Amino acid sequence: MSDLQLPTQNPMRALIAAQTKAQAGRLVAASVCAALVSMAAVILLGLSAWFLTASAIAGLAGPLVAKAFNYMIPSAMIRLLAIVRTAARYGERVTGHDAALNALAAIRPALFAEITKARPQKSLSLSRGEASARLMQDVDAVQNRFVRLSAPWGAGAGIGAGIALCAFTGWTVALAVATVSGLFIVASVLLARKVTQQAGPTLRTTAGAFKDKIGSLSAAAPELRAYGMTHWACDQLVEAAQPYMAARRTLTVGISWLMTLQTLAMALAVGAVVLTGAHSTPPLLALALLGAIATLDACGTLVAAIGQNSEVAHATERLDALLEPAPAVADGAPILPHIDIQGLFALRTRSRLGIHGASGTGKTTLVEQLMKLRPSPAGSIRIGGHDLADLSPKQARAIFAYAPQQPHFINGTVAENLRLAAPKATDDELWEALDQACLADRVRNSPHGLKMPVGENGQVLSGGERRRLGLARAYLRNAPFLVMDEPTEGLDAATERLVIDRLRKRLALSGQGLILISHRPAPLTICHDHAAVEGITTDGAVKVRALEGPRLQTVRSQSVAV
């Protein structure tokens, strides 16, 4: 599924439709089982009412009538229906959830793959809380859709069986129950749509904002405790939760009204059965009464399924917005690792460019543009003789190994985080990369070795250790250019010298090129060319100026001051 070519419009709907087709066999089996469950449950309820009432009347009529009463066939049917209901319920659960899990096993990777292809403006503007709300709550709604696709079939079978039972008492009874059921369904659907249209989108939007607030305050927990601001943080969370709780309250009130409406409909159906079936025998009247209740209960299941469709529609719209496709750029052949930056620098294999500049002038933006993590204006950067804007992300990123200023890590082991850059790397290669990044001793001293857990986003490590683990990961990627953003920031002078010395030896042996950003003068000494970044223009281009001679010495001095 991850290789599926999705349409530019409604890509999430295309994923859902493809998986609905792929899981058709399981979904059909779940629907058949759901229909059997509903029919067996309704008939079991009605038959039990008839049997108990008839048995009681036979017992009151005297021993002769009681002995003549045939209780073997009804009791056998009750047992059969109970077995069918239990077996069909198990079958529905197994096949329905199997279809949902198989569908999500295909949808989640495809969803992630499509997100990585989205426009950089889209992916960079999405907050963590909003991303979590969409990828968790909205995807869960899609999962529930697959689980509950069998619900309308089960509800329909239950409604049909219930009305059929009422028909044994008389066609007027069946017509009355069918009329009440139809009115209940129409009224409930209108009420459910009103509630979900108002509260549904608000609930999902406010959930993302609430998660953002929780995440930001949790990240600042040590500072909040140090400054005695925990009560203020709690007040902030309570305030942020108000819109979410208000939407949740609206949804809960709406569900309560639906349950009240269903109870009133059941009472109305029972009254209709009593009025239209008063002429019938007590056993048949009991059968019709419970048949009417079972019919309205099945109607409630149908209404819930219809309401769930609205929830899925809202979730799908949000995921479609998340998957807004980037302009189609075909992946061509691998390109030469020749980089031209604004006609000032022509970088080839073994080239080393040091980038200077004050904080906030656009140094990181420049390297992110190189790797198509941010959009770049046409004509500002060329790679392999091609305008960077005309290359696919896959082509551009293939020539870079990136060690960002703030590396991110998964909640796993050292080895798992390193293998994000080289999935097939051996343990010896991992140790070599750690040694080049001056982190091997730290990992060896751990009782877990390469299986040492790093915690959520590397929180077990210090700031300098996290930076060096990011360096080791970049070293494992076999790419023509290393791109490093403040690689020695936060390191002591001795460790910085050792990291630079090993980097110099690595570059000499590997022949890799280097693009290095640093405020510190020591790392920049290994670079052949130097550029000053002076800001970002209105069209998004980063202003770059070549440095040499006295000007380079001046900027280096400024870098030390910064």
XYZ file of C-alpha atoms in Angstrom:
562
model
C 0.000 0.000 0.000
C 2.842 2.386 0.719
C 3.705 2.330 -2.990
C 0.116 3.090 -4.039
C -0.225 6.068 -6.359
C -2.958 8.113 -4.751
C -5.073 10.741 -6.491
C -4.292 14.350 -5.729
C -7.822 14.823 -4.374
C -9.073 12.943 -1.301
C -6.027 10.685 -0.819
C -7.332 9.377 2.522
C -10.606 8.331 0.930
C -8.576 6.495 -1.695
C -6.684 4.630 1.039
C -9.939 3.688 2.794
C -11.590 2.576 -0.452
C -8.573 0.464 -1.418
C -8.520 -1.295 1.937
C -12.294 -1.796 1.932
C -11.843 -3.652 -1.348
C -8.820 -5.562 -0.067
C -10.669 -6.683 3.083
C -13.941 -7.435 1.270
C -13.941 -11.135 2.176
C -13.506 -10.532 5.899
C -16.039 -7.676 5.874
C -18.654 -9.825 4.135
C -18.101 -12.600 6.677
C -18.445 -10.083 9.527
C -21.680 -8.737 8.014
C -23.164 -12.228 7.648
C -22.237 -13.026 11.237
C -23.712 -9.714 12.443
C -26.989 -10.481 10.653
C -27.096 -13.941 12.246
C -26.406 -12.443 15.675
C -29.235 -9.933 15.394
C -31.776 -12.363 13.973
C -30.919 -15.023 16.537
C -31.085 -12.514 19.419
C -34.450 -11.061 18.348
C -36.073 -14.423 17.618
C -34.633 -15.832 20.857
C -36.153 -12.966 22.836
C -39.581 -13.246 21.204
C -39.678 -17.039 21.327
C -38.680 -17.034 24.981
C -41.513 -14.611 25.795
C -44.025 -16.785 23.919
C -42.719 -19.983 25.505
C -42.752 -18.680 29.082
C -46.224 -17.213 28.715
C -47.638 -20.336 27.034
C -46.017 -22.572 29.648
C -47.487 -20.509 32.455
C -50.982 -20.678 30.942
C -50.648 -24.440 30.349
C -49.614 -24.918 33.951
C -52.559 -22.899 35.232
C -54.970 -24.889 33.026
C -54.321 -28.103 34.927
C -52.197 -31.277 34.734
C -53.807 -32.646 31.592
C -53.132 -29.499 29.588
C -49.627 -29.225 31.018
C -48.806 -32.791 29.993
C -50.174 -32.204 26.518
C -48.128 -29.024 26.075
C -45.132 -29.585 23.755
C -42.172 -27.872 25.399
C -39.438 -29.947 23.722
C -39.416 -28.200 20.330
C -39.502 -24.597 21.687
C -36.789 -25.347 24.256
C -34.606 -26.980 21.600
C -35.048 -23.948 19.325
C -34.119 -21.628 22.199
C -30.908 -23.575 22.781
C -30.123 -23.587 19.061
C -30.675 -19.848 18.795
C -28.467 -19.231 21.836
C -25.666 -21.299 20.264
C -26.042 -19.525 16.899
C -25.979 -16.112 18.592
C -22.833 -16.931 20.589
C -20.964 -18.470 17.652
C -21.981 -15.693 15.264
C -20.964 -13.017 17.789
C -17.532 -14.599 18.053
C -17.271 -14.822 14.273
C -18.272 -11.179 13.860
C -15.682 -10.005 16.380
C -12.884 -12.070 14.895
C -13.535 -11.254 11.228
C -14.461 -7.598 11.815
C -11.425 -6.795 13.948
C -9.190 -8.855 11.685
C -10.323 -6.732 8.745
C -9.772 -3.511 10.721
C -6.289 -4.491 11.898
C -5.223 -5.650 8.449
C -6.534 -2.423 6.941
C -4.699 -0.266 9.467
C -1.515 -2.290 8.981
C -1.613 -1.064 5.374
C -3.065 2.413 5.976
C -0.654 3.609 8.683
C 2.574 3.105 6.652
C 0.895 4.563 3.558
C -0.363 7.508 5.618
C 3.116 8.173 7.003
C 4.638 7.854 3.531
C 2.157 10.397 2.143
C 2.861 12.822 4.998
C 6.577 12.732 4.190
C 5.715 13.737 0.617
C 3.589 16.705 1.682
C 4.643 20.276 1.057
C 7.314 21.426 3.568
C 5.100 24.394 4.466
C 2.374 21.960 5.490
C 4.505 19.563 7.516
C 6.481 22.323 9.271
C 3.348 24.244 10.248
C 1.657 21.270 11.913
C 2.111 21.309 15.700
C 2.878 18.127 17.605
C -0.426 18.221 19.439
C -2.418 18.638 16.245
C -0.390 15.927 14.514
C -1.036 13.598 17.460
C -4.774 14.336 17.404
C -4.996 13.581 13.690
C -2.780 10.514 13.658
C -4.372 9.011 16.777
C -8.009 10.103 17.134
C -8.751 10.515 13.443
C -7.083 7.240 12.489
C -8.957 5.514 15.333
C -12.197 6.783 13.780
C -11.156 5.145 10.499
C -10.433 1.919 12.390
C -13.884 2.003 13.989
C -15.368 2.354 10.516
C -13.984 -1.032 9.489
C -15.097 -2.634 12.753
C -18.619 -1.273 12.415
C -19.195 -1.792 8.710
C -21.176 -4.895 9.671
C -23.425 -2.916 12.059
C -26.001 -1.745 9.448
C -26.407 -5.329 8.203
C -26.904 -6.607 11.708
C -29.314 -3.813 12.532
C -31.291 -4.394 9.333
C -31.559 -8.113 10.062
C -32.681 -7.364 13.622
C -35.335 -4.892 12.485
C -36.663 -7.328 9.892
C -36.781 -10.196 12.376
C -38.527 -8.066 14.982
C -41.233 -6.877 12.595
C -41.685 -10.448 11.355
C -42.282 -11.632 14.921
C -44.878 -8.895 15.430
C -46.638 -10.073 12.258
C -47.540 -13.361 14.010
C -49.838 -11.279 16.185
C -51.341 -9.433 13.235
C -50.348 -7.289 10.269
C -51.654 -4.167 12.023
C -49.264 -4.824 14.904
C -46.322 -5.244 12.515
C -47.316 -2.075 10.642
C -47.538 -0.089 13.890
C -44.096 -1.243 15.047
C -42.592 -0.544 11.609
C -44.084 2.986 11.636
C -42.716 3.783 15.088
C -39.301 2.379 14.076
C -39.206 4.481 10.909
C -40.099 7.672 12.778
C -37.463 6.925 15.415
C -34.753 6.349 12.811
C -35.515 9.596 10.969
C -35.685 11.673 14.157
C -32.522 10.090 15.599
C -30.499 10.569 12.407
C -31.465 14.253 12.245
C -30.555 14.738 15.913
C -27.296 12.775 15.591
C -26.182 14.784 12.562
C -26.932 18.045 14.315
C -24.908 17.015 17.340
C -21.918 15.611 15.437
C -21.760 18.480 12.943
C -21.508 20.972 15.790
C -19.454 19.130 18.365
C -17.454 16.678 16.216
C -15.071 19.062 14.400
C -14.758 21.280 17.492
C -13.845 18.279 19.634
C -11.042 17.241 17.283
C -9.647 20.763 16.839
C -9.651 21.551 20.562
C -8.070 18.167 21.331
C -5.032 19.156 19.250
C -4.702 22.528 21.009
C -5.076 20.870 24.410
C -2.356 18.330 23.590
C -0.069 21.172 22.460
C -0.482 22.866 25.823
C 0.141 19.631 27.724
C 3.260 18.933 25.676
C 4.753 22.408 26.107
C 4.147 22.495 29.869
C 5.425 18.935 30.322
C 8.635 19.807 28.500
C 9.118 22.786 30.827
C 8.320 20.793 33.995
C 11.805 21.151 35.593
C 11.790 24.929 35.106
C 8.207 25.220 36.360
C 9.125 23.360 39.536
C 12.322 25.367 39.979
C 10.461 28.685 39.763
C 7.480 27.511 41.801
C 5.078 27.862 38.862
C 3.355 24.482 39.026
C 0.070 26.022 40.208
C 0.190 28.478 37.318
C 0.799 25.563 34.928
C -2.206 23.704 36.362
C -4.355 26.793 35.833
C -3.112 26.996 32.240
C -4.081 23.372 31.640
C -7.529 23.887 33.148
C -8.078 26.925 30.933
C -6.846 25.080 27.830
C -9.142 22.152 28.622
C -12.305 24.264 28.728
C -13.054 24.330 24.947
C -12.369 20.587 24.702
C -14.567 19.783 27.696
C -17.348 22.023 26.371
C -17.349 20.138 23.062
C -17.263 16.812 24.902
C -20.171 17.950 27.074
C -22.208 18.930 24.013
C -21.571 15.520 22.468
C -22.495 13.709 25.691
C -25.731 15.683 26.037
C -26.608 14.822 22.446
C -26.029 11.124 23.097
C -28.229 11.357 26.204
C -31.041 12.842 24.117
C -30.679 9.986 21.639
C -30.997 7.439 24.434
C -34.033 9.287 25.790
C -35.589 9.328 22.336
C -35.010 5.588 21.974
C -36.645 4.905 25.346
C -39.675 6.984 24.378
C -39.888 5.154 21.044
C -39.825 1.793 22.844
C -42.635 2.938 25.132
C -44.616 4.145 22.104
C -44.052 0.832 20.300
C -45.204 -1.153 23.348
C -48.342 0.991 23.567
C -49.017 0.494 19.865
C -48.683 -3.298 20.244
C -51.109 -3.326 23.180
C -53.673 -1.266 21.264
C -53.447 -3.119 17.948
C -52.892 -6.615 19.363
C -55.370 -6.654 22.254
C -57.469 -9.284 20.459
C -54.640 -11.844 20.261
C -53.743 -14.569 22.743
C -51.411 -13.711 25.668
C -48.450 -15.751 24.314
C -48.616 -13.982 20.935
C -49.036 -10.621 22.645
C -45.933 -11.285 24.764
C -44.061 -12.285 21.610
C -45.066 -9.022 19.908
C -44.169 -6.876 22.920
C -40.613 -8.178 23.180
C -40.363 -8.212 19.382
C -41.202 -4.507 19.354
C -38.567 -3.761 22.020
C -35.970 -5.781 20.113
C -36.862 -3.926 16.895
C -36.301 -0.522 18.514
C -33.057 -1.756 20.044
C -31.849 -2.772 16.565
C -32.906 0.659 15.275
C -30.616 2.219 17.883
C -27.712 0.171 16.527
C -28.484 1.410 13.014
C -28.603 5.040 14.201
C -25.237 4.615 15.962
C -23.732 3.225 12.750
C -25.080 6.155 10.719
C -23.749 8.622 13.291
C -20.355 6.915 13.130
C -20.281 7.551 9.366
C -20.421 11.274 10.075
C -17.521 10.942 12.510
C -15.490 9.075 9.898
C -16.262 11.805 7.341
C -14.905 14.490 9.682
C -11.785 12.448 10.429
C -11.224 11.758 6.731
C -11.477 15.443 5.852
C -8.838 16.303 8.457
C -6.524 13.566 7.237
C -7.052 14.666 3.628
C -5.952 18.178 4.636
C -2.891 16.657 6.299
C -2.088 14.753 3.122
C -2.218 17.750 0.798
C 0.139 16.548 -1.923
C 3.282 18.327 -2.989
C 3.728 19.179 -6.670
C 4.445 16.041 -8.646
C 8.174 15.762 -9.327
C 9.257 12.496 -10.897
C 12.208 10.669 -9.379
C 14.868 10.645 -12.050
C 18.280 9.052 -12.180
C 20.792 9.738 -9.383
C 22.392 13.137 -9.772
C 26.030 14.170 -9.501
C 27.065 15.556 -6.112
C 27.881 18.970 -7.590
C 26.367 21.838 -5.650
C 26.197 25.453 -6.801
C 24.948 27.988 -4.234
C 23.864 31.252 -5.847
C 26.807 31.116 -8.246
C 29.250 31.830 -5.384
C 30.266 28.315 -4.412
C 30.802 25.273 -6.618
C 31.081 22.327 -4.231
C 32.411 18.974 -5.369
C 33.630 15.824 -3.649
C 36.097 16.745 -0.851
C 34.873 20.371 -0.831
C 34.435 21.831 2.641
C 32.248 24.883 3.171
C 32.046 26.653 6.517
C 28.952 28.793 7.071
C 29.149 31.784 9.433
C 26.531 34.263 10.549
C 24.713 35.704 13.501
C 21.869 33.807 15.114
C 18.630 33.969 13.161
C 20.117 35.008 9.831
C 19.131 31.777 8.039
C 22.064 29.351 8.286
C 19.907 26.375 9.223
C 17.310 27.440 6.668
C 19.969 27.255 3.949
C 20.940 23.640 4.682
C 17.283 22.640 5.072
C 16.641 24.112 1.636
C 19.503 22.000 0.265
C 17.753 18.842 1.468
C 14.291 20.049 0.444
C 13.105 20.185 4.028
C 12.071 23.756 3.198
C 11.078 25.269 -0.156
C 13.771 27.163 -2.028
C 13.275 29.896 -4.657
C 13.904 28.827 -8.234
C 17.451 29.434 -9.405
C 19.043 29.991 -5.996
C 20.591 26.499 -5.651
C 21.614 23.981 -8.303
C 22.591 20.369 -7.699
C 24.157 18.223 -10.406
C 23.403 20.946 -12.956
C 19.673 20.953 -12.103
C 17.650 23.601 -10.363
C 16.942 22.315 -6.863
C 13.265 23.241 -7.282
C 13.027 20.745 -10.176
C 14.449 17.808 -8.214
C 12.450 15.353 -6.136
C 13.206 15.168 -2.397
C 14.575 11.652 -2.926
C 17.123 12.875 -5.484
C 18.266 15.837 -3.390
C 18.476 14.030 -0.059
C 20.418 11.104 -1.506
C 23.643 13.130 -1.502
C 23.485 14.354 2.114
C 24.070 12.880 5.574
C 22.611 15.317 8.099
C 23.566 16.000 11.705
C 21.101 18.713 12.802
C 21.597 21.192 15.596
C 18.889 19.521 17.654
C 18.820 15.825 16.694
C 15.703 13.837 17.504
C 15.645 10.242 18.653
C 13.086 7.508 18.965
C 12.356 5.973 22.365
C 14.608 2.975 21.812
C 18.205 1.808 22.100
C 21.429 3.353 20.848
C 21.590 0.740 18.072
C 17.999 1.364 16.971
C 18.603 5.095 16.710
C 21.839 4.637 14.796
C 20.248 2.217 12.357
C 17.737 4.857 11.302
C 20.536 6.053 9.011
C 21.807 2.582 8.044
C 19.277 -0.201 8.717
C 21.703 -2.938 7.636
C 24.726 -1.668 9.549
C 26.628 -4.284 11.558
C 27.522 -3.861 15.215
C 31.167 -3.242 14.221
C 30.077 -0.396 11.957
C 27.984 1.083 14.776
C 30.948 0.993 17.160
C 33.172 2.600 14.518
C 30.703 5.471 14.065
C 30.405 5.932 17.838
C 34.193 5.984 18.130
C 34.477 8.644 15.409
C 31.887 10.710 17.286
C 33.773 10.235 20.616
C 30.826 8.452 22.219
C 32.005 4.824 22.153
C 33.421 4.867 25.703
C 30.161 6.184 27.126
C 28.189 3.376 25.471
C 30.733 0.678 26.414
C 30.535 1.718 30.058
C 26.809 1.064 30.016
C 25.845 -2.470 31.093
C 23.573 -2.639 28.040
C 26.148 -1.651 25.416
C 24.522 -0.923 22.056
C 21.182 -1.887 23.610
C 21.423 1.015 26.052
C 18.052 2.823 26.087
C 18.220 6.526 25.274
C 14.749 7.431 26.612
C 12.159 9.638 24.994
C 14.000 11.859 22.496
C 17.329 10.934 24.109
C 16.497 12.286 27.572
C 18.820 9.728 29.217
C 21.781 11.421 27.507
C 23.296 14.801 28.206
C 23.087 17.569 25.630
C 26.608 16.923 24.368
C 26.020 13.164 24.219
C 22.836 13.659 22.225
C 24.725 15.835 19.757
C 27.473 13.237 19.365
C 24.933 10.445 18.915
C 23.482 12.559 16.098
C 26.979 12.821 14.599
C 27.480 9.054 14.788
C 24.166 8.520 13.017
C 25.196 10.894 10.221
C 28.549 9.095 9.879
C 26.712 5.845 9.139
C 24.984 7.235 6.055
C 26.993 6.646 2.905
C 26.466 10.021 1.222
C 28.770 12.333 -0.768
C 28.302 15.261 1.652
C 28.152 15.591 5.420
C 25.958 18.460 6.594
C 26.585 19.515 10.194
C 24.745 22.197 12.140
C 26.681 23.303 15.258
C 28.302 19.853 15.719
C 30.411 20.822 18.771
C 27.990 23.133 20.562
C 27.815 22.231 24.264
C 31.098 20.260 24.250
C 34.084 21.069 26.418
C 37.251 22.222 24.676
C 39.059 18.869 24.980
C 36.135 16.861 23.592
C 35.637 19.433 20.831
C 39.286 19.077 19.745
C 38.954 15.291 19.709
C 35.713 15.397 17.673
C 37.271 17.783 15.133
C 40.456 15.727 14.851
C 38.521 12.528 14.164
C 36.253 14.337 11.711
C 39.298 15.599 9.825
C 40.708 12.069 9.585
C 37.354 10.690 8.509
C 37.009 13.245 5.697
C 40.524 12.517 4.493
C 39.826 8.783 4.298
C 36.267 8.872 2.969
C 36.597 11.751 0.518
C 33.254 13.141 1.663
C 32.416 16.780 1.214
C 31.414 18.913 4.186
C 28.951 21.736 4.770
C 29.367 22.954 8.331
C 27.519 25.598 10.348
C 29.168 26.816 13.538
C 29.441 29.852 15.798
C 32.657 28.396 17.207
C 35.911 29.017 15.338
C 37.540 25.617 15.989
C 35.301 23.476 13.745
C 35.526 26.007 10.925
C 39.301 25.565 10.696
C 38.857 22.336 8.719
C 36.863 24.123 5.972
C 38.413 25.309 2.697
C 35.740 27.840 1.729
C 33.679 30.136 3.917
C 30.361 31.898 3.499
C 28.530 34.501 5.542
C 24.751 34.270 5.771
C 23.170 37.705 6.140
C 19.413 37.071 6.222
C 16.436 35.824 4.259
C 14.790 37.782 1.450
C 11.046 38.193 1.026
C 10.935 35.388 -1.575
C 12.602 32.947 0.848
C 16.130 33.063 -0.589
C 19.004 33.070 1.900
C 21.482 35.916 1.290
C 25.006 34.468 1.106
C 28.351 36.245 0.777
C 31.753 34.640 0.132
C 34.440 35.295 2.753
C 38.180 35.382 2.368
C 41.235 37.004 3.900
C 40.650 39.772 6.463
C 36.897 39.528 6.134
C 37.048 35.865 7.191
C 39.109 36.741 10.262
C 36.584 39.434 11.201
C 33.658 37.047 10.970
C 35.517 34.429 12.970
C 36.029 36.989 15.709
C 32.348 37.858 15.591
C 31.516 34.153 15.817
C 33.544 33.878 19.016
C 31.672 36.894 20.440
C 28.319 35.350 19.561
